Short mmCIF file of C-alpha atoms and ligand atoms in Angstrom, two decimals:
data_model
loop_
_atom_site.label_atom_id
_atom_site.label_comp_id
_atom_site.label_asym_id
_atom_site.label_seq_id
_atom_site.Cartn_x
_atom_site.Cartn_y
_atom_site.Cartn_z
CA UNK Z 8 -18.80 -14.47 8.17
CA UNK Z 9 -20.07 -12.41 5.37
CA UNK Z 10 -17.87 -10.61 3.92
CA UNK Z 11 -18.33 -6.73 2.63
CA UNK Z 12 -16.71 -4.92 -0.03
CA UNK Z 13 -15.79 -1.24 0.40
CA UNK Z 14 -15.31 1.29 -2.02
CA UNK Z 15 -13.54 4.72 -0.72
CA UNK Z 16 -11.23 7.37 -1.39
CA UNK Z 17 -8.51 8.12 0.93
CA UNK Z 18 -5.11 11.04 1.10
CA UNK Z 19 -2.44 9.29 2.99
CA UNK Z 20 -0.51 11.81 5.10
CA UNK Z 21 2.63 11.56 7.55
CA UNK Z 22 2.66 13.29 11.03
CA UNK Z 23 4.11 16.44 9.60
CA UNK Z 24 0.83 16.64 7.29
CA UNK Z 25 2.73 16.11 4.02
CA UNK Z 26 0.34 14.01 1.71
CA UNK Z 27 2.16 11.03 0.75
CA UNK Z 28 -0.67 9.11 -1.37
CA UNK Z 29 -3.97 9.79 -2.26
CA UNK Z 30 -6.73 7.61 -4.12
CA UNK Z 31 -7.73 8.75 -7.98
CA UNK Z 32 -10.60 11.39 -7.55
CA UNK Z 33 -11.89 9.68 -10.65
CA UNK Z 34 -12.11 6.17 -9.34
CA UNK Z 35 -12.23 5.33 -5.55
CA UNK Z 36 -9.99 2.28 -4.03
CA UNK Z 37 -12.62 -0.80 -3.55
CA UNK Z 38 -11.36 -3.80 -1.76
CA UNK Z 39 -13.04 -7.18 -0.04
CA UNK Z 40 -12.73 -7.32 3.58
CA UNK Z 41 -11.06 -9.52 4.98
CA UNK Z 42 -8.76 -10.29 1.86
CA UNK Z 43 -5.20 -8.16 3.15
CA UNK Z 44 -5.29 -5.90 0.39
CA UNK Z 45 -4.71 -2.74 2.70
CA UNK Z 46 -3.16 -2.53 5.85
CA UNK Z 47 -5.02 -3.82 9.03
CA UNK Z 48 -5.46 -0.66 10.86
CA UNK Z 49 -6.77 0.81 7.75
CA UNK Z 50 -9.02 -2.27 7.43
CA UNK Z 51 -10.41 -1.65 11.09
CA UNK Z 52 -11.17 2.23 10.55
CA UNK Z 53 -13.05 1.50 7.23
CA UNK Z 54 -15.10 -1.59 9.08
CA UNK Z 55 -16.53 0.98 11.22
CA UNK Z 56 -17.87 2.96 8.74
CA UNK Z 57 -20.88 3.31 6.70
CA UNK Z 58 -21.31 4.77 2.94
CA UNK Z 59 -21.17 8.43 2.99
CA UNK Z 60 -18.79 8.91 6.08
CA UNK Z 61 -15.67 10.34 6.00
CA UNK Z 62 -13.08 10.16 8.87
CA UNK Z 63 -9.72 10.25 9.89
CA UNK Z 64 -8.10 6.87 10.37
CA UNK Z 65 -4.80 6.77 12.18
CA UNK Z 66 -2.82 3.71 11.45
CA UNK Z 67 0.04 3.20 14.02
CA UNK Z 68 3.20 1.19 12.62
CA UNK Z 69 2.25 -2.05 14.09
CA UNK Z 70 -1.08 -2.41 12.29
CA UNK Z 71 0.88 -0.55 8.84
CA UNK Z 72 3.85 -1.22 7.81
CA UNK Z 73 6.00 -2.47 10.43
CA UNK Z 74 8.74 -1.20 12.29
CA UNK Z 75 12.09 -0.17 11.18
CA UNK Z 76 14.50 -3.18 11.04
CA UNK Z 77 18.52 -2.53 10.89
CA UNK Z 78 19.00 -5.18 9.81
CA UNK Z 79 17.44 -4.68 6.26
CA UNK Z 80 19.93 -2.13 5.64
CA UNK Z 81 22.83 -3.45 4.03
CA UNK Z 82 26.36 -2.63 2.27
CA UNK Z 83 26.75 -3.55 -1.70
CA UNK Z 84 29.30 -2.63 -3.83
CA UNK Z 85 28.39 -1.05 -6.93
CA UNK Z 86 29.05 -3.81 -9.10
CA UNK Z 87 26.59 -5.81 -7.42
CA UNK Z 88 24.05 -3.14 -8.86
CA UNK Z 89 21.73 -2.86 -11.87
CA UNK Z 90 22.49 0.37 -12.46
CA UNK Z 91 25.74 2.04 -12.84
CA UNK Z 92 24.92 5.44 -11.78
CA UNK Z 93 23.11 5.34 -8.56
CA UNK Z 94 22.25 8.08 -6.27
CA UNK Z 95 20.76 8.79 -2.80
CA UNK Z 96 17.08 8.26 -3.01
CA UNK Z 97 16.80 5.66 -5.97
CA UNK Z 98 15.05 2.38 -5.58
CA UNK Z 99 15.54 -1.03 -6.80
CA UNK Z 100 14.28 -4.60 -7.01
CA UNK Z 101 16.53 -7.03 -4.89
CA UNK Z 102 16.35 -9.55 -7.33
CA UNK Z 103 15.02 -10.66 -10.57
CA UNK Z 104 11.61 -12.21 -9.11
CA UNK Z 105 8.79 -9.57 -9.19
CA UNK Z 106 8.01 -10.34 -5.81
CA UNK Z 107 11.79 -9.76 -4.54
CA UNK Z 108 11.87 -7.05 -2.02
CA UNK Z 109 12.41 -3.05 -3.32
CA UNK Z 110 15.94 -1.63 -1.51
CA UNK Z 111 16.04 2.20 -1.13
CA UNK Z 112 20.18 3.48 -1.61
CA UNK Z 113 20.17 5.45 1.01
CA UNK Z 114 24.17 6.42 1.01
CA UNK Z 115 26.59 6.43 -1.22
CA UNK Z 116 30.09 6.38 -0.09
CA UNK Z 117 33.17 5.56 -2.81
CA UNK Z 118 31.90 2.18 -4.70
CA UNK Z 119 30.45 1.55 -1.32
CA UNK Z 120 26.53 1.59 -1.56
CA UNK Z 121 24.07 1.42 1.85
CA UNK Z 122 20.13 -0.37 0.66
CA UNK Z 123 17.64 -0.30 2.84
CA UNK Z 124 14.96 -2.96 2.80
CA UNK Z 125 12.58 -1.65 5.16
CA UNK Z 126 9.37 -0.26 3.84
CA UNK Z 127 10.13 3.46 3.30
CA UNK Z 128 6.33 3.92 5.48
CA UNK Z 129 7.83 1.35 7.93
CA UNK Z 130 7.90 3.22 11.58
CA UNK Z 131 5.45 5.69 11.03
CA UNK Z 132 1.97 6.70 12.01
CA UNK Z 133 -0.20 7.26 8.90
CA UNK Z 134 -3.16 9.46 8.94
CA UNK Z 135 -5.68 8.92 6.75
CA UNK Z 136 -8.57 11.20 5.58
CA UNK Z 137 -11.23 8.69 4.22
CA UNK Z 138 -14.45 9.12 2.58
CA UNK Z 139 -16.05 5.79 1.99
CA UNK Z 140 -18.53 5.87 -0.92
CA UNK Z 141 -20.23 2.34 -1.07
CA UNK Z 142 -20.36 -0.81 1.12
CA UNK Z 143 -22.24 -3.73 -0.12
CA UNK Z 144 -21.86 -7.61 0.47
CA UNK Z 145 -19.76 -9.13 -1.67
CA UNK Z 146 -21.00 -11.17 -4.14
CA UNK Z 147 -20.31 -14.94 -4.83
CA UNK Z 148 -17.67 -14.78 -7.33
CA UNK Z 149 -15.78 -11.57 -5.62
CA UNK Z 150 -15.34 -14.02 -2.02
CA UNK Z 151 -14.24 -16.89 -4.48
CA UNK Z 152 -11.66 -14.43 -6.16
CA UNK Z 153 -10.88 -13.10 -3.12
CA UNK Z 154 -10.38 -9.24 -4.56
CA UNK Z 155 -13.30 -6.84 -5.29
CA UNK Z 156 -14.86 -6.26 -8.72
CA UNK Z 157 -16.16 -2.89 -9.50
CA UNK Z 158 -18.08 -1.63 -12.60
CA UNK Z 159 -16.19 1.42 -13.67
CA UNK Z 160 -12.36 -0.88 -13.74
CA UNK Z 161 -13.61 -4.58 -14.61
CA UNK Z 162 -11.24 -6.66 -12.38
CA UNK Z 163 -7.84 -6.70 -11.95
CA UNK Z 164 -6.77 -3.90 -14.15
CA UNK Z 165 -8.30 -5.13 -17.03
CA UNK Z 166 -10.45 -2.21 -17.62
CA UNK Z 167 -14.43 -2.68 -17.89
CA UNK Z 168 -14.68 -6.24 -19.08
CA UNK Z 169 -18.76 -6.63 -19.11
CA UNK Z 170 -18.66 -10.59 -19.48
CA UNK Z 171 -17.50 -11.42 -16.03
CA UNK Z 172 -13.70 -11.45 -14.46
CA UNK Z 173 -11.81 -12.75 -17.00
CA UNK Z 174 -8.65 -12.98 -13.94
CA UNK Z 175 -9.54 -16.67 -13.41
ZN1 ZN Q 313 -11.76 -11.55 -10.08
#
């Protein structure tokens, strides 16, 4: 299967129409199909698409980011914290590994403190405004990377390196 890369911007809003995220206007978001870089439904609404449309893409939670789990939401005790002074609202990292989940305190009650796991998009529908600007095959070394390359940003952050991807 060949696989594309698509560059587009997109403004990420909830049901009630408050914009949540939005791409930069400066630089759009390019990724390489296929590769799980943005959600699946978002995936299937941009594969549809050619350069130049824009669209609405509706992502439901089962092809975003889950559904709510209960069970991610659990009682701490201060102590247990990073932080001393914690509030309703504040995130942190469950654990010293940068991939260790991000808890949301969502009530604080005495030294008693509630985190919740879940992803704070998990149960809701997402509506997307997209405006995808260029879809090309990918080349050789982009499939063998597995991300997307793009002039204007070099590859993975690194900010127009012209000799290649220096993230290998
Ligand atoms: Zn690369």
């Amino acid at each position: 299967m060949s696989q594309n890369v698509i560059e587009f911007h997109y403004t990420l809003k909830n049901k009630a129409g408050e914009v949540l995220d939005q791409s930069n206007p400066e630089s759009p978001l390019a990724y390489l199909e296929g590769s799980g870089a943005i959600i699946e439904g978002l995936e299937e609404g941009l594969s549809q698409m050619s350069a130049g449309d824009t669209g609405e893409v509706i992502v439901r939670p089962e092809k975003g980011y889950g559904f709510r789990d209960e069970s991610q939401i659990n009682t701490v005790s201060k102590a247990q914290l990073p932080a001393e002074d914690v509030k309703v609202g504040d995130f942190f990292q469950a654990g010293a590994d940068q991939h260790a989940p991000v808890v949301q305190v969502i009530e604080v009650n005495g030294d008693d403190v509630k985190l919740d796991a879940n992803h704070p998009l998990a149960g809701q529908d997402l509506f997307f405004d997209v405006k995808v600007v260029e879809k090309r095959p990918a080349n050789p070394e982009e499939v063998s990377h597995g991300h997307a390359h793009t002039s204007d940003s070099g590859c993975c952050g690194g900010g127009g390196n012209s000799g290649g991807c220096g993230c290998h």
